[in-house]
Coordinates of C-alpha atoms in Angstrom, one line a residue:
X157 CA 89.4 97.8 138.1
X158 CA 90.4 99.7 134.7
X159 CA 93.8 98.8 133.1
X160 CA 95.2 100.5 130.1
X161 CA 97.5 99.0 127.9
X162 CA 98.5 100.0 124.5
X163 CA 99.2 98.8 121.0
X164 CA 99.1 100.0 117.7
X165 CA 97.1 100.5 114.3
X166 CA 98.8 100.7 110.8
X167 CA 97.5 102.7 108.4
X168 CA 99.1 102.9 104.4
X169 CA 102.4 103.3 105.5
X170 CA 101.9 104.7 109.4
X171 CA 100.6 103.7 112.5
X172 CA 98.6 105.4 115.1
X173 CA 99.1 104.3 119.1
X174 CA 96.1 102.1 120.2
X175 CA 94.9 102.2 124.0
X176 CA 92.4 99.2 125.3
X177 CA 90.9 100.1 128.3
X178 CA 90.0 97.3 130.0
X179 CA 87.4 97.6 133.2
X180 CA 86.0 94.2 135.5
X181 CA 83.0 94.7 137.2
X182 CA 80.1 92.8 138.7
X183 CA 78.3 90.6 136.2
X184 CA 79.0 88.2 133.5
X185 CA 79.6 89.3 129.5
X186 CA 82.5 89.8 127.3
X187 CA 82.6 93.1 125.8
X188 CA 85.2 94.5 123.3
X189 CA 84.0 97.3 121.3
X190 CA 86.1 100.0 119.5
X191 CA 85.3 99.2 115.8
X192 CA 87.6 95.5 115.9
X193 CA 87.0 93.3 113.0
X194 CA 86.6 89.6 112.7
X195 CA 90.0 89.0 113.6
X196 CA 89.9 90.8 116.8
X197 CA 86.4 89.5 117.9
X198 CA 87.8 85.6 118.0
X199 CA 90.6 86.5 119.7
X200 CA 88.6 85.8 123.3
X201 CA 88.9 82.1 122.2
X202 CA 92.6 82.6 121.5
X203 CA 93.1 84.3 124.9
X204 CA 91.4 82.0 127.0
X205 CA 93.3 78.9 125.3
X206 CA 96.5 80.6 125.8
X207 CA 95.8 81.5 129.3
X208 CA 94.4 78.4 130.3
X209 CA 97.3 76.7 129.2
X210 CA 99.9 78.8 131.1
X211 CA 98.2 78.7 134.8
X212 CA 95.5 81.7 133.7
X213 CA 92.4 82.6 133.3
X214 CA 90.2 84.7 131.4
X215 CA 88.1 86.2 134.8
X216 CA 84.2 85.1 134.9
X217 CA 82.7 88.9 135.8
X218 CA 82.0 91.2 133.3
X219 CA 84.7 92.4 131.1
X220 CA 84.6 95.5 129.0
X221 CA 87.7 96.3 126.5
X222 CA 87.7 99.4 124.7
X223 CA 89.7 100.3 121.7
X224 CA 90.0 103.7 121.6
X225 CA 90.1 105.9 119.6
X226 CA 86.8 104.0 118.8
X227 CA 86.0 105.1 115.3
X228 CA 89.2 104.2 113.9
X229 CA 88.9 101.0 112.6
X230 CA 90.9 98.2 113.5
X231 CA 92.1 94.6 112.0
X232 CA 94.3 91.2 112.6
X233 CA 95.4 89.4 115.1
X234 CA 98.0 91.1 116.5
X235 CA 96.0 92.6 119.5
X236 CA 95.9 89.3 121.3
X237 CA 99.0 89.9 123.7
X238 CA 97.9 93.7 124.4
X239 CA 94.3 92.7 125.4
X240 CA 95.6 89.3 127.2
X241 CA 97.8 91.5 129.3
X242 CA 95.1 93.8 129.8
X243 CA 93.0 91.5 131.3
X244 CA 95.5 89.7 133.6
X245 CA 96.9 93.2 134.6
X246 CA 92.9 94.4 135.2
X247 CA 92.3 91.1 137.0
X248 CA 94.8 91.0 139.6
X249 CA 96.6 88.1 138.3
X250 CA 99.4 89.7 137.3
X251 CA 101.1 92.9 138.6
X252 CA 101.8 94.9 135.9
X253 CA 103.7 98.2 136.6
X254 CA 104.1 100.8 134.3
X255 CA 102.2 99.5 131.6
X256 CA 102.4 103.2 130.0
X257 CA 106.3 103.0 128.9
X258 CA 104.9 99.9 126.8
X259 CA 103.9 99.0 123.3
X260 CA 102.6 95.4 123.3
X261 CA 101.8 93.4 120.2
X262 CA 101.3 90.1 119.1
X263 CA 99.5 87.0 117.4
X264 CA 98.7 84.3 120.8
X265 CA 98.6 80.4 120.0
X266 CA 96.6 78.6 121.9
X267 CA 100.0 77.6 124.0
X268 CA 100.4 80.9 124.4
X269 CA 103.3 80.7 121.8
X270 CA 103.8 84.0 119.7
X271 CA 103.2 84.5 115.4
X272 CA 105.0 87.4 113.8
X273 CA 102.7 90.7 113.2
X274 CA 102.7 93.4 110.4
X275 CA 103.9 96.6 110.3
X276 CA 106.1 96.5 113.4
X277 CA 108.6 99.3 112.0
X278 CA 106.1 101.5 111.4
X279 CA 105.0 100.8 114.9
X280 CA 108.6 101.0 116.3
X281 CA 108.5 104.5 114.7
X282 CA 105.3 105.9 115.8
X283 CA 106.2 104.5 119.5
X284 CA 109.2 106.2 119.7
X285 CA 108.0 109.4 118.4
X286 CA 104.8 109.0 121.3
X287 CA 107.4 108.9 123.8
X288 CA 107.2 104.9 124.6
X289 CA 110.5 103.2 126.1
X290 CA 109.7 99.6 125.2
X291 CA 108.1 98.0 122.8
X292 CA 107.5 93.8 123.5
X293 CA 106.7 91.8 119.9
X294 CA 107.3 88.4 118.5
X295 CA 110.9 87.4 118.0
X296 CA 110.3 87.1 114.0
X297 CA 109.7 90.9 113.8
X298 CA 112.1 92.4 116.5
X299 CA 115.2 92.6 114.5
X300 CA 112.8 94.9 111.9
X301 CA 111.2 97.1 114.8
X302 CA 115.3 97.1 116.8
X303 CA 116.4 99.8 113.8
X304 CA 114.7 102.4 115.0
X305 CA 116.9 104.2 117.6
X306 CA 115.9 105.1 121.5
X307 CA 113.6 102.3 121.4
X308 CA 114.3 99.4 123.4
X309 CA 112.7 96.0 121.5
X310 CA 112.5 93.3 123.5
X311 CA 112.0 89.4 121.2
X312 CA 109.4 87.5 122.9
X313 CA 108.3 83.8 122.1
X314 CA 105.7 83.1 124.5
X315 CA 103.0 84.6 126.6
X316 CA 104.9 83.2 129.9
X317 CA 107.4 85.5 129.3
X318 CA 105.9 88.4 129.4
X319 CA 103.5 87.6 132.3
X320 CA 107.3 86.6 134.1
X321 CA 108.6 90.1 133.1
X322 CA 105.8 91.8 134.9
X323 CA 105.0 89.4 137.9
X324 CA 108.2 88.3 138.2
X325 CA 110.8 91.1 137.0
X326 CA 112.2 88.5 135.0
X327 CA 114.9 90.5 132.9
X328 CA 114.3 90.2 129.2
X329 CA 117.6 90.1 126.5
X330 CA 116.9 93.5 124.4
X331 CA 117.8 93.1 120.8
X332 CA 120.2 95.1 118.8
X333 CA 120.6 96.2 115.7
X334 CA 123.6 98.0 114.0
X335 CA 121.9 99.5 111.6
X336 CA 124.3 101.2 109.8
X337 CA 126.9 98.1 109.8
X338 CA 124.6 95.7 108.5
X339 CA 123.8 98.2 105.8
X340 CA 126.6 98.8 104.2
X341 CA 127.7 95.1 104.1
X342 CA 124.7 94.3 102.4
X343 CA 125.4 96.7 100.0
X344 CA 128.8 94.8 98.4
X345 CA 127.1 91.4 97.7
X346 CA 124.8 91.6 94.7
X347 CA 122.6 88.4 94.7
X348 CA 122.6 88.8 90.8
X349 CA 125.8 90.4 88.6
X350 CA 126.2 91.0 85.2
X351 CA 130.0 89.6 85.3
X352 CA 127.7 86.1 84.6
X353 CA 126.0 87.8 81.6
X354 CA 128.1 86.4 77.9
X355 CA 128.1 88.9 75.3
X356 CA 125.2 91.4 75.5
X357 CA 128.0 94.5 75.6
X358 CA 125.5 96.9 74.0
X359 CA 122.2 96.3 76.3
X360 CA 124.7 96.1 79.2
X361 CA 125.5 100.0 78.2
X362 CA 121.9 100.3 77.9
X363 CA 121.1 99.2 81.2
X364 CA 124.1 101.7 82.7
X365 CA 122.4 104.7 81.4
X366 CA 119.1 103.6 82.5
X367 CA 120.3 103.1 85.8
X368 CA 122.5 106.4 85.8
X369 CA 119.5 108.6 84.8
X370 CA 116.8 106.6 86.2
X371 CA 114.9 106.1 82.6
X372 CA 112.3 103.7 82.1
X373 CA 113.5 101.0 79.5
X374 CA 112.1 98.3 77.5
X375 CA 113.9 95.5 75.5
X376 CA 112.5 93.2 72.7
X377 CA 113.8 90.7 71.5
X378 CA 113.2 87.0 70.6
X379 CA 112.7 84.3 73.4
X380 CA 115.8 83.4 75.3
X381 CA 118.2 86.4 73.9
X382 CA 118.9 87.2 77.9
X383 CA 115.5 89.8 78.1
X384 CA 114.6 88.7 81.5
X385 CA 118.5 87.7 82.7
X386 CA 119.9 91.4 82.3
X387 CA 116.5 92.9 84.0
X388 CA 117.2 91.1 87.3
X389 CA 120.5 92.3 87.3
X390 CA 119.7 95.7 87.0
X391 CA 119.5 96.5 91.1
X392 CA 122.8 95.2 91.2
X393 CA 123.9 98.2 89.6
X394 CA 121.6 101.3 91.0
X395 CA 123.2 103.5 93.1
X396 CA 123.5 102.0 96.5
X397 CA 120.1 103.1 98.5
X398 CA 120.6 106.0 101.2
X399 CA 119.2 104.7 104.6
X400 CA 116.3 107.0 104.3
X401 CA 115.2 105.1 101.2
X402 CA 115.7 101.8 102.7
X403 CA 114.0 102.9 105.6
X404 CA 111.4 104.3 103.5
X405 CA 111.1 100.8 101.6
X406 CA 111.6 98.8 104.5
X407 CA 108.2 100.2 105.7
X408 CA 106.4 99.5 102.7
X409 CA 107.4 95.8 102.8
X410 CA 106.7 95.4 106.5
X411 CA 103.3 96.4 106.8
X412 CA 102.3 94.3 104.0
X413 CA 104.3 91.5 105.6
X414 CA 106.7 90.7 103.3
X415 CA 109.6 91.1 105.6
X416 CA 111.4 87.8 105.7
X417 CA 111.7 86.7 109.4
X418 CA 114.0 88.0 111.8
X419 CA 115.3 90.3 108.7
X420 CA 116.3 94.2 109.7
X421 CA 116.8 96.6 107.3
X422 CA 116.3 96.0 103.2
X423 CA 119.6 97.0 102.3
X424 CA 118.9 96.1 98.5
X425 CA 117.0 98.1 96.2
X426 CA 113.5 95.8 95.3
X427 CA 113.1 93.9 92.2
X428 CA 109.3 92.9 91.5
X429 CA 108.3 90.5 88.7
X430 CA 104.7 90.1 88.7
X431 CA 102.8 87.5 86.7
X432 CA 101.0 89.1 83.6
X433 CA 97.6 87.4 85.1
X434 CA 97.9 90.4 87.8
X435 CA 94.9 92.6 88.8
X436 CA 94.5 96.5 88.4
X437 CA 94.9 96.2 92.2
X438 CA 97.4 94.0 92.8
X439 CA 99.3 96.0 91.0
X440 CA 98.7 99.9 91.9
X441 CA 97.2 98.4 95.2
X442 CA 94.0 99.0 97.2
X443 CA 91.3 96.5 98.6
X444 CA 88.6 96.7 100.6
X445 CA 91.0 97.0 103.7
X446 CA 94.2 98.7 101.6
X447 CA 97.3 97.2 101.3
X448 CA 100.2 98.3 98.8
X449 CA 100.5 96.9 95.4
X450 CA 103.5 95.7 93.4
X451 CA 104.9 99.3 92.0
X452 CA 104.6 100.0 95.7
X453 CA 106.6 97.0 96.7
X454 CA 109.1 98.2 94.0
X455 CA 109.6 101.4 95.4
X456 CA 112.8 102.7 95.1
X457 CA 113.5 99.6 92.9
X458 CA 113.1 98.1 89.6
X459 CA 109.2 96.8 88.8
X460 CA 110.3 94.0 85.8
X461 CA 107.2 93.4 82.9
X462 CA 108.0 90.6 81.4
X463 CA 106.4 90.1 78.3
X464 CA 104.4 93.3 78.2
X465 CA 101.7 93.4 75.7
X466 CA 100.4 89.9 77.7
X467 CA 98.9 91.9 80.8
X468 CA 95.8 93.1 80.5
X469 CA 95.1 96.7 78.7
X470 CA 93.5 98.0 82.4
X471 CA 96.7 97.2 84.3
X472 CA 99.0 98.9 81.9
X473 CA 96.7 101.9 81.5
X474 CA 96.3 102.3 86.0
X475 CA 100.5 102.1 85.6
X476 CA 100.3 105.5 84.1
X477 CA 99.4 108.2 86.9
X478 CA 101.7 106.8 89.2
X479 CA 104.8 106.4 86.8
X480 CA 104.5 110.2 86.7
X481 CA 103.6 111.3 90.0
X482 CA 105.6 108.3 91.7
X483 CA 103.1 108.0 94.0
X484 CA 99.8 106.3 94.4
X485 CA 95.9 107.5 96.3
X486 CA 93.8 105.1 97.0
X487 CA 90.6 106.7 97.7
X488 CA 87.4 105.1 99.4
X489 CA 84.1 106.6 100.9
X490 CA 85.8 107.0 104.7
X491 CA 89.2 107.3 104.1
X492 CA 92.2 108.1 101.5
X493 CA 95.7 106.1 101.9
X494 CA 98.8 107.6 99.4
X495 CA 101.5 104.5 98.9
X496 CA 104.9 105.9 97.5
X497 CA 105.9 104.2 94.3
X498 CA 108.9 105.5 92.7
X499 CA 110.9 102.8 90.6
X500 CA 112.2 101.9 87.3
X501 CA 109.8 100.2 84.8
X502 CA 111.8 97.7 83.0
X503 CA 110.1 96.3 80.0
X504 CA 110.3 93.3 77.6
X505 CA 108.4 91.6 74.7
X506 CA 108.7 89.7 72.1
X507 CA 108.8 91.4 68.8
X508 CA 105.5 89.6 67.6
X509 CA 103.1 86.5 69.0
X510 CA 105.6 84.4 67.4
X511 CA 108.8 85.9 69.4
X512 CA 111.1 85.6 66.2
X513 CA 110.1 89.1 64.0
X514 CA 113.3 90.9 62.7
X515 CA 115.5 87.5 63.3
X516 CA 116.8 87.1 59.8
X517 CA 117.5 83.3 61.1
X518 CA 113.9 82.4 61.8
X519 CA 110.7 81.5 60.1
X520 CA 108.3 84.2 60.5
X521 CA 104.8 82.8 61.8
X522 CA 102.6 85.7 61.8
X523 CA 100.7 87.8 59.9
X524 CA 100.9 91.5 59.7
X525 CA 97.3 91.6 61.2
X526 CA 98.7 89.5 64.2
X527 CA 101.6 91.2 65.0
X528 CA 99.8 94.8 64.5
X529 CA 97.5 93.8 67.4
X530 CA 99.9 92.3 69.6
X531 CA 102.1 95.8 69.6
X532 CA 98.7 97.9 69.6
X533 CA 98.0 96.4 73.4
X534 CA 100.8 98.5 74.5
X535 CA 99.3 101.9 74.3
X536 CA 101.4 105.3 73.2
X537 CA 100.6 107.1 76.4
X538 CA 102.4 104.0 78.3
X539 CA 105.2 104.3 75.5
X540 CA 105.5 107.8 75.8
X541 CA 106.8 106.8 79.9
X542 CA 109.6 104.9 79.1
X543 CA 112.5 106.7 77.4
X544 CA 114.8 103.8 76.1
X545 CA 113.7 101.2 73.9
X546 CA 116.5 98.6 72.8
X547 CA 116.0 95.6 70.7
X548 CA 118.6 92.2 72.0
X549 CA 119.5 90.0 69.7
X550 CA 120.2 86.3 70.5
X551 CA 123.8 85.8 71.9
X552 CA 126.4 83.6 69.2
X553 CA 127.8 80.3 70.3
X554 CA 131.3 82.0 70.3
X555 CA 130.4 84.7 72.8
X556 CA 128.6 82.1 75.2
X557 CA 131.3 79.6 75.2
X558 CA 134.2 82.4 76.3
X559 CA 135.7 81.7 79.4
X560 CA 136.5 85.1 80.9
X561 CA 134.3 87.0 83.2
X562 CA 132.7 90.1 81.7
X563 CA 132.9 93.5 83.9
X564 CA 130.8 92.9 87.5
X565 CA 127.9 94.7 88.7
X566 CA 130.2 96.8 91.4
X567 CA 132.5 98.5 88.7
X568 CA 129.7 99.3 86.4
X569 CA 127.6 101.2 90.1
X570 CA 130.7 103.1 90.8
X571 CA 130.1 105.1 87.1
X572 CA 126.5 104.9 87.8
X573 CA 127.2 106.2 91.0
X574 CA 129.3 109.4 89.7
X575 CA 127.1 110.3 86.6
X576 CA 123.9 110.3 89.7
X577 CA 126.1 112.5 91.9
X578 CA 126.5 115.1 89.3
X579 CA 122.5 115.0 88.9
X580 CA 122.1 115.2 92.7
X581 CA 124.2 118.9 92.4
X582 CA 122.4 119.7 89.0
X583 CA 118.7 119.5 90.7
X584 CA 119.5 120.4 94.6
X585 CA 116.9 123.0 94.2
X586 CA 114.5 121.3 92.7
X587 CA 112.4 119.2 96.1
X588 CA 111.3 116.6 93.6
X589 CA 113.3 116.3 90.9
X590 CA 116.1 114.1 91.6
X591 CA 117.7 112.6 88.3
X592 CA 117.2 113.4 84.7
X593 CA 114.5 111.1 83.8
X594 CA 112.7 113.2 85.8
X595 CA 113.0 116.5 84.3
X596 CA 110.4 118.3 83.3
X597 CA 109.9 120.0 79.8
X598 CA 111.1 123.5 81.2
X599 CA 114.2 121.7 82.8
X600 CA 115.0 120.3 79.6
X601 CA 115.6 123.2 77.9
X602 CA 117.2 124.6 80.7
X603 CA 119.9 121.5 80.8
X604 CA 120.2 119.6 77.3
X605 CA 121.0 122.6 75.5
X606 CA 122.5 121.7 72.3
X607 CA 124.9 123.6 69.8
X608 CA 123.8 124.1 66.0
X609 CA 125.9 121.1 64.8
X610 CA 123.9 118.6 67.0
X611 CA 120.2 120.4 66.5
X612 CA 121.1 119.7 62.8
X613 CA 122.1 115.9 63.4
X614 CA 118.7 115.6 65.4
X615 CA 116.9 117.1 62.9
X616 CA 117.8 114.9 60.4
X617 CA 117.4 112.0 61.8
X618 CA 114.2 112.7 62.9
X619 CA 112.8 113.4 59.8
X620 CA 114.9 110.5 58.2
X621 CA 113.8 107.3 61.0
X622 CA 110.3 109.2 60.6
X623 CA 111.2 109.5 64.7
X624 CA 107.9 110.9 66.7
X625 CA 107.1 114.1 68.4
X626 CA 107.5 112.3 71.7
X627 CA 110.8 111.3 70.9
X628 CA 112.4 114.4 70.7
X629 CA 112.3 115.2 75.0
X630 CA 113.2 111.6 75.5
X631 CA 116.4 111.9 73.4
X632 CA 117.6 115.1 74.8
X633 CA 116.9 113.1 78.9
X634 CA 119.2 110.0 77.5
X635 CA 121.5 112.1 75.5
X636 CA 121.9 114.1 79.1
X637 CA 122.6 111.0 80.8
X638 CA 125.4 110.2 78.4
X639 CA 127.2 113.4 79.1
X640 CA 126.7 112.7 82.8
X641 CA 128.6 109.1 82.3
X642 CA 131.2 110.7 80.7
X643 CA 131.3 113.8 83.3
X644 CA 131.0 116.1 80.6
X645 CA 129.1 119.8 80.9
X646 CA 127.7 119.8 77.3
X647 CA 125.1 117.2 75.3
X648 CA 127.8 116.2 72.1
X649 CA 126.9 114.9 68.8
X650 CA 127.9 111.7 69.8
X651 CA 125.8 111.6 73.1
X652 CA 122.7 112.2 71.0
X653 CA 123.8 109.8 68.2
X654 CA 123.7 107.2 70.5
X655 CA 120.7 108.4 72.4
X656 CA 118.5 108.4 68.9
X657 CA 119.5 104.8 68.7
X658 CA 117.3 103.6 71.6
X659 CA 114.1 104.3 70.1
X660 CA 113.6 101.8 68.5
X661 CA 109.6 101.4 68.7
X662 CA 109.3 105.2 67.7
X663 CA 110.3 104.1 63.9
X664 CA 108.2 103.6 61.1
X665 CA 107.3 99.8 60.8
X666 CA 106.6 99.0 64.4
X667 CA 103.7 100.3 66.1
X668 CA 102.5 102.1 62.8

């Protein structure tokens, strides 16, 4: 007898709809073909544990289970319950009507209990669009696959109730999601605000404009002056993300399985902190079987480097591509996978290997040799990516022991939030252009133009803070995103005055 019953393949950031065929005949053998990988060829000894241990058993005739399409390859655990299902169904143990309006996945214990799966929104989404009514998954994951709309996800913990549902018509509870409600109250709690940061006003404004033009930034500054403290409070005040983006990153987090269980929707933007010990692929992403890397997992976020010039010279160099296309290709002989990765790079270091360089208060320990070869490992073409650079001093006692609360995270987003609005009318014709770090050079021209009073005042401090060619684009982005905070048309002296002093690594006397 031939059964179909189908499940699901992610691939990057998609899925493609699985169907195992599975046909008993006359014989002996177990035969599952179809391009599985390890995973997939031990689950027979999952199965028939699982079976066994719920009244079942794995048939003794010959079994054949195709996964089709068959040169697609496919990997995990997660097609235990589909083939289990498809053999009980194939078997006449169970009867299993319309086995065509499902989507069946999960991980079997050898009790036949259930372990969560990857990917399941991208499944959800694919299902849906293929015209599948139900889609039956462990409990851990069905909160994450219940977002998607005109799908009904049913939470299951057990094998048992499955086989019930089809042999029995055992009704199963469907799970719900309001999407949109559990959004938006998300969206008012910041886990980290900067109304707990003391003193710091001026990297505080820093941090707004970074956040209201999207720029790249990087702070140095001696050891414990608040560098790492101010970057993790950075998503609190990004514009709120639009579902699409939290759908978008929701995705990206799920089929690398780092949903946290029976979690829906991300409603907060990503903050990613890797280790400076991290691989070229960790980080962009990739592997023999590709999964996404950390500036992937900080898509539509914040990707936090702290101390910069520790990580290796490759890694910081493999950063660059994608920080300008915001998207990442990993190609291989068979296939090619593209991970979206558009976030903010927030920087940090120390000002030399000592930490304490250009703090009047402390004994310097290095040499000029020393400290020219710990800023060299930060190459200009990484530099040339990240448009403010702001040096934080430490905080004095006075300002730490104050009692009142400095201004939250939420009251800071709502300017953010206005200055980005304007951007979003300023580029609606341009498809990938979005706010004005990303401007190109034509754009620039076309939207920071400047009257002869401020030309002259950039001119002359150029030429007097020795300030580089690169500079001069990166100014007139920040000096934009000034205006845009103060909802005014035109770039004013004062905007670029205050842009030229965040670059602080373009003058003489730091990277030489």
């Amino acid at each position: 007898m031939l059964t179909k019953v189908y499940g699901s393949a992610v691939f990057g950031v998609e899925a493609s709809t699985i169907t195992i065929e599975v046909n008993i005949d006359k014989g002996i053998g177990y035969h599952l073909v179809g391009l599985p990988d390890n995973a997939i060829r031990e689950s027979n000894y999952r199965i028939a544990a699982a079976l066994q241990n719920n009244g079942f058993k794995i048939p003794g005739k010959k079994i054949t289970l195709n996964m089709a399409p068959a040169d697609l390859r496919k990997e995990g655990s997660a097609y235990d319950l589909t083939l289990a299902i498809g053999i009980l169904a194939a078997s006449g143990q169970i009867k299993a009507e319309n086995l065509d309006e499902y989507i069946i996945m999960g991980e079997l214990s050898l009790d036949g209990s259930l372990q969560p799966i990857r990917g399941a929104l991208p499944i959800a989404i694919k299902a849906q669009e293929e015209g599948f009514k139900k889609f039956l998954l462990p409990s851990q994951n069905a909160r994450e696959a219940a977002i998607v709309k005109d799908l009904e996800v049913y939470a299951i913990d057990s094998i048992a109730q499955v086989i019930d549902h089809f042999d029995k018509d055992t009704v199963l509870e469907r799970t719900i999601v309001d999407t949109r409600t559990e959004f938006f109250n998300a969206l008012e709690h910041p886990e980290f605000d900067f109304a707990d940061v003391k003193g710091q006003e001026s990297i505080k404004r820093c941090m707004e404009i970074a956040a209201a033009g999207g720029h790249n930034i990087i702070l140095i500054g001696p050891p414990g002056a608040g560098k790492t403290m101010l970057a993790k409070r950075l998503p609190s005040i990004l514009p709120p993300m639009t579902l699409r983006e939290a759908l978008e990153t929701t995705k990206i987090h799920s089929v690398s399985g780092r949903m946290r269980e029976h979690v829906g929707l991300m409603a907060q933007r990503p903050f990613r902190s890797p280790h400076h010990t991290i691989s070229d692929v960790a980080l962009v992403g990739g592997g023999a079987y590709p999964q996404p890397g950390e500036i992937s997992l900080a898509h539509n976020g914040v990707l936090f480097l702290d101390e910069l010039p520790e990580f290796k010279r490759t890694v910081l160099e493999v950063m660059r591509q994608p920080l300008e296309d915001r998207e990442v290709t990993i190609s291989r002989a068979k296939f090619t996978v593209t991970y979206p990765s558009s976030f903010m790079l927030v920087a940090s270091m120390n000002p030399s290997p000592g930490g304490y360089f250009n703090d009047p208060g402390a004994p310097v320990t290095s040499t000029p040799a020393e400290m020219q070869r710990y800023l060299s490992k930060v190459s200009g073409p990484l530099l040339d990516r990240i448009d403010i650079h702001i040096e934080v001093t430490p905080v004095p006692f006075e300002k730490l022991s104050d009692e009142r609360k400095a201004e939250s995270s939420i009251a800071i987003r709502k300017r953010v939030t206005e200055a980005r609005k304007l951007q979003t009318e300023r580029f609606r014709e341009s498809e990938n252009i979005h706010y004005n770090a990303q401007m190109s050079v034509k754009q620039i021209r076309k939207h920071c133009a400047l009257d002869s009073g401020s030309k002259e005042l950039l001119k002359n401090a150029m030429e007097k803070l020795n300030l580089s060619a690169r500079a001069y684009d990166r100014i007139l982005k920040v000096s934009r995103t000034i205006a845009d905070l103060e909802a005014s048309p035109q770039i004013e002296s004062h905007h670029i005055t205050e842009a030229i002093q965040y670059r602080s690594l373009d003058r003489e006397g730091w990277l030489g």
